Structure formats: C-alpha cells, structure tokens
Coordinates of C-alpha atoms and ligand atoms in Angstrom, one line a residue:
Chain A
M24 CA -44.2 -63.4 5.3
S25 CA -44.0 -65.6 2.2
E26 CA -44.3 -69.4 2.1
T27 CA -40.5 -69.8 1.8
A28 CA -39.9 -67.9 5.0
Q29 CA -42.3 -70.2 6.9
S30 CA -40.5 -73.3 5.9
E31 CA -37.0 -71.8 6.4
N32 CA -37.7 -71.2 10.1
T33 CA -39.6 -74.3 11.2
G34 CA -39.3 -74.9 14.9
S35 CA -38.6 -71.4 16.1
K36 CA -41.6 -70.1 18.1
P37 CA -42.3 -66.5 17.3
K38 CA -40.6 -65.5 14.1
A39 CA -38.7 -62.2 14.1
Q40 CA -39.7 -60.6 10.9
S41 CA -37.0 -60.5 8.2
K42 CA -37.6 -58.0 5.5
Y43 CA -35.9 -60.3 3.0
D44 CA -37.0 -60.1 -0.6
Y45 CA -37.7 -63.6 -1.7
S46 CA -37.9 -62.7 -5.4
K47 CA -34.0 -62.7 -5.1
G48 CA -33.9 -66.4 -4.2
P49 CA -34.1 -68.4 -1.0
L50 CA -32.6 -67.2 2.3
P51 CA -28.8 -67.6 2.2
L52 CA -28.7 -70.2 5.0
N53 CA -30.8 -73.1 6.2
I54 CA -30.9 -73.2 10.0
N55 CA -32.0 -76.4 11.6
M56 CA -33.8 -75.0 14.6
S57 CA -34.3 -78.4 16.3
W58 CA -30.5 -78.9 16.4
C59 CA -29.6 -75.3 17.3
K60 CA -29.0 -74.8 21.1
A61 CA -29.0 -71.0 21.0
C62 CA -25.3 -70.6 21.9
N63 CA -25.0 -67.2 20.2
I64 CA -21.8 -68.1 18.4
C65 CA -23.0 -67.6 14.9
I66 CA -24.8 -64.4 15.8
A67 CA -21.7 -62.9 17.4
L68 CA -19.1 -64.1 14.9
C69 CA -20.9 -63.1 11.6
P70 CA -18.9 -60.2 10.2
Q71 CA -21.9 -58.9 8.3
Q72 CA -24.4 -58.9 11.3
V73 CA -26.8 -61.1 9.4
F74 CA -28.4 -62.6 12.5
E75 CA -30.7 -61.4 15.2
P76 CA -31.7 -63.7 18.1
D77 CA -35.3 -64.7 18.3
R78 CA -37.1 -65.0 21.6
D79 CA -35.3 -68.3 22.3
G80 CA -31.9 -66.8 21.3
K81 CA -31.8 -68.8 18.1
P82 CA -30.6 -67.0 15.0
I83 CA -33.0 -65.3 12.5
Q84 CA -31.5 -64.1 9.3
A85 CA -32.7 -60.5 9.8
R86 CA -30.2 -58.9 7.4
A87 CA -30.0 -61.9 5.0
E88 CA -29.1 -59.6 2.0
N89 CA -25.8 -58.9 3.7
C90 CA -24.6 -62.5 3.7
T91 CA -21.4 -63.1 1.7
Q92 CA -21.3 -66.9 2.2
C93 CA -18.1 -66.4 4.1
T94 CA -18.4 -69.8 5.9
I95 CA -17.7 -68.4 9.4
C96 CA -21.1 -69.2 10.9
W97 CA -21.3 -72.8 9.7
V98 CA -17.7 -73.8 10.5
H99 CA -18.2 -72.5 14.1
C100 CA -21.7 -73.9 14.8
P101 CA -21.0 -76.7 17.4
D102 CA -24.3 -78.3 16.6
L103 CA -24.0 -78.5 12.8
A104 CA -27.2 -76.6 12.5
I105 CA -26.3 -74.3 9.7
T106 CA -26.0 -75.1 6.0
S107 CA -25.9 -72.9 3.0
N108 CA -28.8 -72.7 0.5
Y109 CA -26.3 -71.8 -2.2
K110 CA -24.3 -75.0 -2.7
Chain B
M11 CA -27.3 -58.3 -3.4
T12 CA -24.6 -60.9 -2.8
T13 CA -26.5 -63.9 -1.5
A14 CA -26.3 -65.8 -4.8
T15 CA -22.5 -66.0 -4.6
K16 CA -21.2 -69.6 -4.3
P17 CA -19.9 -70.4 -0.8
K18 CA -16.1 -70.8 -0.4
Q19 CA -16.7 -74.2 1.1
K20 CA -19.4 -76.8 1.1
S21 CA -21.6 -76.5 4.2
D22 CA -23.5 -79.8 4.3
V23 CA -20.8 -82.5 3.9
F24 CA -21.4 -83.7 7.5
H25 CA -24.8 -85.3 6.5
Q26 CA -23.2 -88.2 4.8
Y27 CA -20.9 -89.0 7.8
L28 CA -23.5 -88.9 10.6
R29 CA -25.0 -92.1 11.8
P30 CA -28.3 -92.9 10.1
K31 CA -30.2 -92.6 13.4
K32 CA -28.7 -89.2 14.1
K33 CA -28.5 -88.7 17.8
F34 CA -28.9 -84.9 17.3
P35 CA -29.1 -82.5 18.9
N36 CA -25.8 -83.7 20.4
V37 CA -25.2 -84.2 24.1
W38 CA -22.7 -81.3 24.5
C39 CA -23.5 -78.1 26.4
P40 CA -24.7 -75.2 24.2
G41 CA -21.5 -73.6 22.7
C42 CA -19.1 -76.4 23.6
G43 CA -16.2 -76.4 21.2
I44 CA -16.1 -80.2 20.8
G45 CA -18.8 -79.9 18.1
I46 CA -16.6 -77.4 16.2
V47 CA -13.8 -80.0 16.3
M48 CA -16.2 -82.6 15.0
G49 CA -17.2 -80.3 12.1
A50 CA -13.5 -79.7 11.2
F51 CA -12.8 -83.4 11.4
I52 CA -15.6 -84.3 9.0
R53 CA -14.5 -81.7 6.5
A54 CA -10.9 -83.1 6.7
I55 CA -12.1 -86.6 6.1
D56 CA -14.2 -85.3 3.2
K57 CA -11.3 -83.4 1.7
L58 CA -9.1 -86.5 1.9
G59 CA -11.7 -88.4 0.1
L60 CA -11.6 -91.3 2.6
S61 CA -14.5 -93.8 2.5
K62 CA -16.3 -94.6 5.8
D63 CA -14.9 -98.2 5.7
E64 CA -11.3 -97.0 5.5
V65 CA -11.5 -95.0 8.8
V66 CA -11.6 -96.4 12.3
L67 CA -12.5 -94.0 15.1
V68 CA -11.4 -95.0 18.6
S69 CA -12.2 -93.1 21.8
G70 CA -12.1 -93.5 25.5
I71 CA -14.5 -91.8 28.0
G72 CA -15.3 -88.1 28.4
C73 CA -17.3 -85.4 26.7
S74 CA -14.8 -85.3 23.9
S75 CA -14.7 -89.1 23.6
R76 CA -18.5 -89.1 22.7
F77 CA -17.5 -88.0 19.2
P78 CA -17.7 -91.5 17.6
V79 CA -21.3 -91.9 18.9
Y80 CA -22.4 -89.4 16.2
L81 CA -20.2 -90.4 13.3
D82 CA -20.8 -93.4 11.0
F83 CA -17.3 -94.9 10.8
N84 CA -15.9 -98.1 12.1
S85 CA -15.8 -97.2 15.8
L86 CA -14.6 -98.4 19.2
H87 CA -15.9 -96.4 22.2
T88 CA -13.6 -98.0 24.8
T89 CA -12.7 -97.5 28.5
H90 CA -11.4 -94.4 30.0
G91 CA -7.8 -93.7 29.0
R92 CA -7.4 -96.8 26.9
A93 CA -8.2 -95.5 23.4
L94 CA -4.6 -95.7 22.3
P95 CA -4.0 -99.3 23.2
F96 CA -7.2 -100.4 21.4
A97 CA -6.2 -98.2 18.4
T98 CA -2.7 -99.8 18.5
G99 CA -4.2 -103.2 18.3
V100 CA -6.5 -102.2 15.3
K101 CA -3.6 -100.6 13.4
F102 CA -1.2 -103.4 14.0
S103 CA -3.7 -106.0 12.7
R104 CA -5.0 -103.9 9.9
P105 CA -2.3 -101.5 8.8
D106 CA -4.3 -100.5 5.7
L107 CA -6.9 -98.7 7.8
K108 CA -6.7 -95.0 8.9
V109 CA -7.0 -95.2 12.7
I110 CA -8.0 -92.0 14.5
V111 CA -8.2 -91.5 18.2
I112 CA -10.4 -88.8 19.7
T113 CA -9.4 -88.1 23.3
G114 CA -9.6 -85.5 26.1
D115 CA -6.9 -84.1 28.2
G116 CA -7.8 -86.3 31.1
D117 CA -8.3 -89.3 29.0
A118 CA -5.0 -89.0 27.1
L119 CA -2.7 -87.5 29.8
A120 CA -4.0 -88.6 33.2
I121 CA -5.2 -92.2 33.2
G122 CA -3.9 -92.7 29.7
G123 CA -0.6 -90.8 30.0
N124 CA 1.5 -93.9 29.9
H125 CA -0.2 -95.2 26.7
F126 CA 0.2 -91.7 25.1
I127 CA 4.0 -91.5 25.5
H128 CA 4.5 -95.0 24.2
A129 CA 2.3 -94.5 21.2
C130 CA 4.5 -91.5 20.4
R131 CA 7.7 -93.4 21.1
R132 CA 6.7 -96.2 18.7
N133 CA 5.6 -93.7 16.1
I134 CA 2.8 -96.0 15.1
D135 CA 0.6 -94.6 12.3
I136 CA -2.3 -93.3 14.4
T137 CA -3.7 -89.8 14.4
A138 CA -4.7 -88.6 17.9
I139 CA -7.0 -85.6 18.2
L140 CA -6.6 -84.4 21.7
I141 CA -9.4 -82.0 22.7
N142 CA -7.8 -80.0 25.4
N143 CA -10.4 -78.1 27.6
H144 CA -8.0 -78.0 30.6
I145 CA -10.4 -79.8 32.9
Y146 CA -12.5 -83.0 33.3
G147 CA -15.7 -82.0 31.7
M148 CA -17.8 -85.1 31.9
T149 CA -17.4 -85.9 35.6
G150 CA -17.9 -82.3 36.9
G151 CA -14.9 -80.1 36.6
Q152 CA -12.0 -81.9 38.4
G153 CA -8.5 -80.8 37.7
S154 CA -6.6 -82.5 34.8
P155 CA -2.9 -82.7 33.9
T156 CA -3.4 -79.7 31.7
T157 CA -5.2 -77.5 34.2
P158 CA -2.9 -74.5 34.5
S159 CA -1.1 -73.6 37.7
E160 CA -3.3 -71.5 40.0
A161 CA -6.5 -72.3 37.9
F162 CA -9.6 -73.3 39.8
S163 CA -11.4 -76.6 39.4
T164 CA -13.6 -78.6 41.8
T165 CA -10.5 -80.5 43.0
T166 CA -8.3 -77.3 43.2
P167 CA -10.7 -75.0 45.0
Y168 CA -7.8 -72.7 46.2
G169 CA -6.0 -72.7 42.9
N170 CA -3.9 -75.5 41.3
V171 CA -0.5 -75.9 43.0
E172 CA 0.7 -78.3 40.3
K173 CA 2.5 -77.5 37.0
H174 CA 0.7 -78.5 33.9
F175 CA 1.6 -80.7 30.9
E176 CA 1.9 -79.2 27.4
P177 CA 0.6 -82.1 25.3
C178 CA 2.5 -80.9 22.1
D179 CA 5.8 -80.7 23.9
L180 CA 5.3 -84.0 25.5
A181 CA 4.4 -85.7 22.2
A182 CA 7.4 -84.1 20.4
A183 CA 9.8 -85.2 23.1
A184 CA 8.4 -88.7 23.2
G185 CA 8.8 -89.2 19.4
A186 CA 5.6 -88.3 17.6
S187 CA 6.4 -87.5 14.0
Y188 CA 3.7 -84.8 13.5
V189 CA 2.6 -82.4 16.1
A190 CA 0.2 -79.4 15.6
R191 CA -1.9 -77.2 17.8
G192 CA -5.2 -75.5 16.8
T193 CA -8.1 -73.9 18.6
V194 CA -11.8 -74.1 18.0
Y195 CA -11.8 -70.4 17.0
H196 CA -9.4 -71.3 14.2
A197 CA -11.7 -73.9 12.8
V198 CA -10.4 -73.8 9.2
Q199 CA -6.8 -74.1 10.3
L200 CA -7.8 -76.9 12.6
E201 CA -9.3 -78.7 9.7
K202 CA -6.0 -78.3 7.8
A203 CA -3.9 -79.6 10.7
I204 CA -6.2 -82.7 11.0
T205 CA -5.8 -83.3 7.2
Q206 CA -2.0 -83.1 7.5
A207 CA -2.0 -85.3 10.6
I208 CA -4.0 -88.0 8.8
E209 CA -1.7 -87.9 5.8
N210 CA 1.4 -88.2 8.0
R211 CA 2.6 -91.8 8.2
G212 CA 3.5 -92.1 11.9
F213 CA 2.1 -90.9 15.1
S214 CA 0.4 -87.6 14.8
L215 CA -1.0 -85.3 17.5
V216 CA -3.4 -82.5 16.9
E217 CA -4.1 -80.6 20.1
A218 CA -7.4 -78.8 19.7
I219 CA -7.7 -76.1 22.4
S220 CA -11.4 -76.0 23.3
N221 CA -13.7 -74.5 25.9
C222 CA -15.4 -76.1 28.8
H223 CA -17.3 -73.0 29.9
T224 CA -19.6 -75.1 32.0
Y225 CA -16.8 -76.0 34.4
F226 CA -13.5 -74.3 33.5
G227 CA -15.1 -71.2 32.3
R228 CA -17.5 -70.9 35.3
L229 CA -14.9 -71.7 38.0
N230 CA -12.3 -69.4 36.4
R231 CA -14.6 -66.5 35.4
K232 CA -13.8 -66.9 31.7
G233 CA -17.4 -66.3 30.6
D234 CA -19.6 -68.4 28.4
G235 CA -18.7 -70.6 25.4
L236 CA -18.6 -67.6 23.0
A237 CA -16.4 -65.5 25.3
M238 CA -13.9 -68.4 25.8
I239 CA -13.8 -69.1 22.0
Q240 CA -13.1 -65.5 21.3
S241 CA -10.4 -65.4 23.9
F242 CA -8.5 -68.1 21.8
K243 CA -8.5 -65.6 19.0
D244 CA -6.7 -63.1 21.1
R245 CA -4.3 -65.6 22.6
A246 CA -3.3 -67.4 19.4
V247 CA 0.0 -66.7 17.7
P248 CA 0.9 -68.4 14.4
V249 CA 4.0 -70.5 14.7
A250 CA 6.0 -68.4 12.2
R251 CA 5.4 -65.3 14.3
A252 CA 6.1 -67.0 17.6
G253 CA 9.7 -67.7 16.4
K254 CA 10.4 -64.0 16.5
M255 CA 8.8 -63.4 20.0
S256 CA 10.5 -63.5 23.4
E257 CA 9.5 -65.9 26.1
E258 CA 7.8 -63.1 28.1
E259 CA 5.8 -62.1 25.0
L260 CA 4.7 -65.7 24.5
E261 CA 3.5 -66.0 28.1
D262 CA -0.2 -67.0 28.1
K263 CA -0.2 -67.2 24.3
L264 CA -1.3 -70.2 22.2
V265 CA 1.2 -71.0 19.5
I266 CA -0.9 -72.5 16.7
G267 CA 0.1 -74.4 13.5
K268 CA 2.5 -77.2 12.7
L269 CA 4.9 -77.3 15.6
H270 CA 7.0 -80.3 15.0
T271 CA 7.7 -83.0 12.3
T272 CA 10.3 -85.8 12.0
G273 CA 11.0 -88.2 9.2
A274 CA 11.1 -91.1 11.7
T275 CA 10.3 -94.7 10.5
E276 CA 6.8 -96.0 11.3
F277 CA 6.2 -98.9 13.6
C278 CA 4.1 -101.2 11.4
D279 CA 6.5 -100.7 8.4
E280 CA 9.4 -101.7 10.6
Y281 CA 7.6 -104.7 12.0
Q282 CA 6.7 -105.9 8.5
K283 CA 10.4 -105.7 7.5
V284 CA 11.3 -108.0 10.4
I285 CA 8.5 -110.4 9.2
D286 CA 9.8 -110.3 5.7
A287 CA 13.4 -110.8 6.7
H288 CA 12.6 -113.9 8.8
K289 CA 10.0 -115.6 6.6
E290 CA 10.8 -119.2 5.7
K291 CA 11.8 -119.2 2.0
Ligands
TPP13 C1 -11.4 -96.2 34.9 C2 -12.2 -94.9 35.0 N1 -11.9 -93.9 35.9 C3 -12.6 -92.8 36.0 C4 -13.7 -92.6 35.2 C5 -14.5 -91.4 35.3 N2 -14.3 -90.4 34.3 C6 -15.1 -90.4 33.2 S1 -14.7 -89.2 32.1 C7 -13.4 -88.7 33.1 C8 -12.6 -87.5 32.7 C9 -12.8 -86.9 31.4 O1 -12.0 -85.8 31.2 P1 -11.4 -85.5 29.8 O2 -10.7 -86.8 29.2 O3 -10.5 -84.3 29.9 O4 -12.6 -85.3 28.8 P2 -13.7 -84.1 28.8 O5 -14.9 -84.6 29.4 O6 -13.1 -82.9 29.5 O7 -13.9 -83.9 27.3 C10 -13.3 -89.4 34.2 C11 -12.3 -89.2 35.3 C12 -14.1 -93.7 34.3 N3 -15.1 -93.5 33.5 N4 -13.3 -94.8 34.2
SF4_14 S1 -21.9 -67.0 5.8 FE1 -20.7 -65.4 6.7 S2 -21.8 -63.5 6.2 FE2 -23.2 -65.2 5.8 S3 -24.4 -65.4 7.7 FE3 -22.6 -66.8 7.9 S4 -21.1 -65.6 8.9 FE4 -22.6 -64.2 8.2
SF4_15 S1 -23.9 -71.4 16.3 FE1 -25.3 -73.1 15.8 S2 -26.2 -73.8 17.8 FE2 -25.2 -71.8 18.1 S3 -26.9 -70.3 17.9 FE3 -25.9 -70.5 15.8 S4 -27.1 -72.1 14.8 FE4 -27.6 -72.2 17.0
SF4_16 S1 -19.2 -80.2 30.4 FE1 -17.6 -78.9 29.4 S2 -16.6 -80.3 27.9 FE2 -18.5 -81.3 28.5 S3 -20.1 -80.7 27.0 FE3 -20.2 -79.2 28.7 S4 -18.9 -77.5 28.1 FE4 -18.3 -79.3 26.8

C-alpha cells in the first residue's frame, strides 16, 4: 500500500486492502475515522458500492474508482466524517 | 475513471461552523438522524451566506436540542420546552438577527406546546426546526405527543391509546406562515426547506422526520438507524403527488415538501409600526 493510502485511513485498525491506483490521484473521499461511528449508512446508501466495512464496521473505499462524487454519502453521514478530496 | 470529477456540492463547509474546540465525535447514537439534520442546517446557512454573528441558535433540552453545543453561532441552550420564549425575547429585542430554534417533538409539543402555538399565532420571524423522532430520546424512550397510536414506548408498554399530533397541521392551523416537512433520508430537500424557512419573514416550521432507533426503533421493531432512514424513503410522498392521492393511499405516508404558506404580517414589523405611530414628534 502506498504512502497516501496509509494517511487516508488513519485510525482504522486493520486496513482492508484497496486496489486503488494512486497514480490517478488521491482517494475520492477523506474519511475521518475518529469521528466515524460505524453506522453503516454510507456503506449501504452508496449507489456505486464504493465501500466495504473494515473489521470495526467503518468504511474502506474498496472500489474507489467507482465513485462519481454524487454527494450521497457525505450528506447522510450523521457524524460529518466524510469529505471529498476533489473540492 | 471518474474520481476526478468535481463534486456536485461542497463537502467540507461544516468545518467553519463547528465550535473551535470541536466536541466530536458527537454525543448521538451511531446512525442517529439528528446529525444529518445538522449537516443540512449547516449547508443551508452556508448557502444563504449568513455570518456566524447574524445567527442565533436557541434550543431546549433533549437529544435534538444538543445541536447548538456543536455549532459556533450565538447560542442559548435553555430549559426543557422553553426555547421559543427565549427565542421570542431575542428576536423582539434584536429583530435584525436570524433566530433559529432547534427542538424535539417532546420539547416543542409536550412541555412547550403552549409556547409553540402562540409563536405560530404571532407569526414572529423565528425558524423552528422540529426534529420529530416520535419519542423522548434523551430520557429513555417515553411516549411523546407525536408517538403514533398503538406504538410502543416505555410509558405505553401495551401500545399508545392516545391520538398523536401532526406538528405541521398544528402549526398551519395556529398561524405559522411557512410550514414544510422533510426526512433525514431526503437530506438535500431538507436543506432546501430549511433555506426557504430562514428566508421567510414570519414563523416558519420545518418538521424533520428522524429516527430514534435506540428507543422507538427497538421498541417498535423498526430495525437500526439505517433501516429506519430507508423506511422514510419508502413512506415519503412529494406534496405535488399527494394532492392526487386518496386518504387511504396516504395512510402511513409522509408528505414531504412545502406544505403551507401565508402572506401574514410579521409580529416585530407590526409592533414597530405601533411604536412609530405613537412616537412623540
Ligand atoms: C422541566 C423538565 N422536565 C423534564 C425534563 C426531562 N427531559 C429531558 S429531555 C426530555 C424529552 C426530550 O424529548 P424530545 O424533545 O422529543 O427530544 P429527543 O431527545 O427525542 O430528541 C425530558 C422529558 C427536563 N429536563 N426538564
Ligand atoms: S460520493 Fe457517491 S459514489 Fe462516491 S462514495 Fe459517496 S455515495 Fe458513493
Ligand atoms: S455514515 Fe459516517 S459515521 Fe456512518 S459509517 Fe459512514 S462515515 Fe462512519
Ligand atoms: S437516544 Fe434516540 S434520539 Fe437520542 S441520540 Fe440515540 S437514537 Fe438519537
């Protein structure tokens, strides 16, 4: 896993491996793992199935390349834990 | 590869509105919709371009009323049920400020029910965001005036025998000049309703249907936060479509959107007219 991947996922214990190709830019979203409460809302509502839960139930961007920046995950995150990396 | 597309909406506006000593992660249960309402509220304020000093947030007591604890506006976290009287005082002395009340169904309609109808009646320029989770969340799941008939709560262990209030109908009948309903599933529409409510000069009510899965969900077998939020998607009917539906079809549905507006005169404006008319020349 590259440097970027490590810093994107700070806080989550064992990292589910994302096969994301970082030469295409950073991950689509920044997830604040210390604010996330693993409620599963973003994982279930994402129409592109971008997320997979890690061992704590927090979202990992397992299919990051599918993200269309549709806003659904961050407007529904009750803990304001998700922001876009493409402002 | 689509990740480089620009998002349809800014995702990080909330940072500038949170208190500097951010008390996050917030106190609410995982998946509680109150946080979704908070996000929609922040985006509405940002869209309206209001400065932090122009806004006064007033709340009472309850899970929903903890909202101002996190947001860096002028705020009054008052006693249970009394947010509207405090807000009325603020608005009356400083009509230039945008006064916004965050309240729960118990806070606004049980202990604060009397204040609620009179704020509507006066049509004072306050926006009330009523987070309706159909139960008392903070104190352990007691029935509230919006707990539906036959629903279970810790004080209605055999099912609620009472009828419930519809906050929007109550507000419209009492004289509020803007009334809208939204749900936490429809977060973008909720943001739009909050924007319109703040723009309206007069008393505005936005009822945000939310989930208390910890009590209402558990006692009524409605599942977790996610399941309850998704059920709002299935139950919601936009107001334009609801007009063409029969009463039976609308049973158990949530009509969302702008439900009621009037062009009624606003309380502070009318009061100012009296002052001007009777000033010593
Ligand atoms: C005068 C007074 N009576 C009772 C209480 C206890 N109390 C605190 S919050 C609450 C009900 C909250 O319910 P609601 O307004 O629906 O908000 P929620 O927690 O569901 O968001 C009650 C009865 C109190 N704090 N003060
Ligand atoms: S922005 Fe849309 S597509 Fe991208 S992860 Fe969030 S919900 Fe999925
Ligand atoms: S919606 Fe927010 S709090 Fe819930 S799992 Fe996703 S990032 Fe975490
Ligand atoms: S008790 Fe209910 S209303 Fe309160 S934070 Fe938990 S889910 Fe939300």
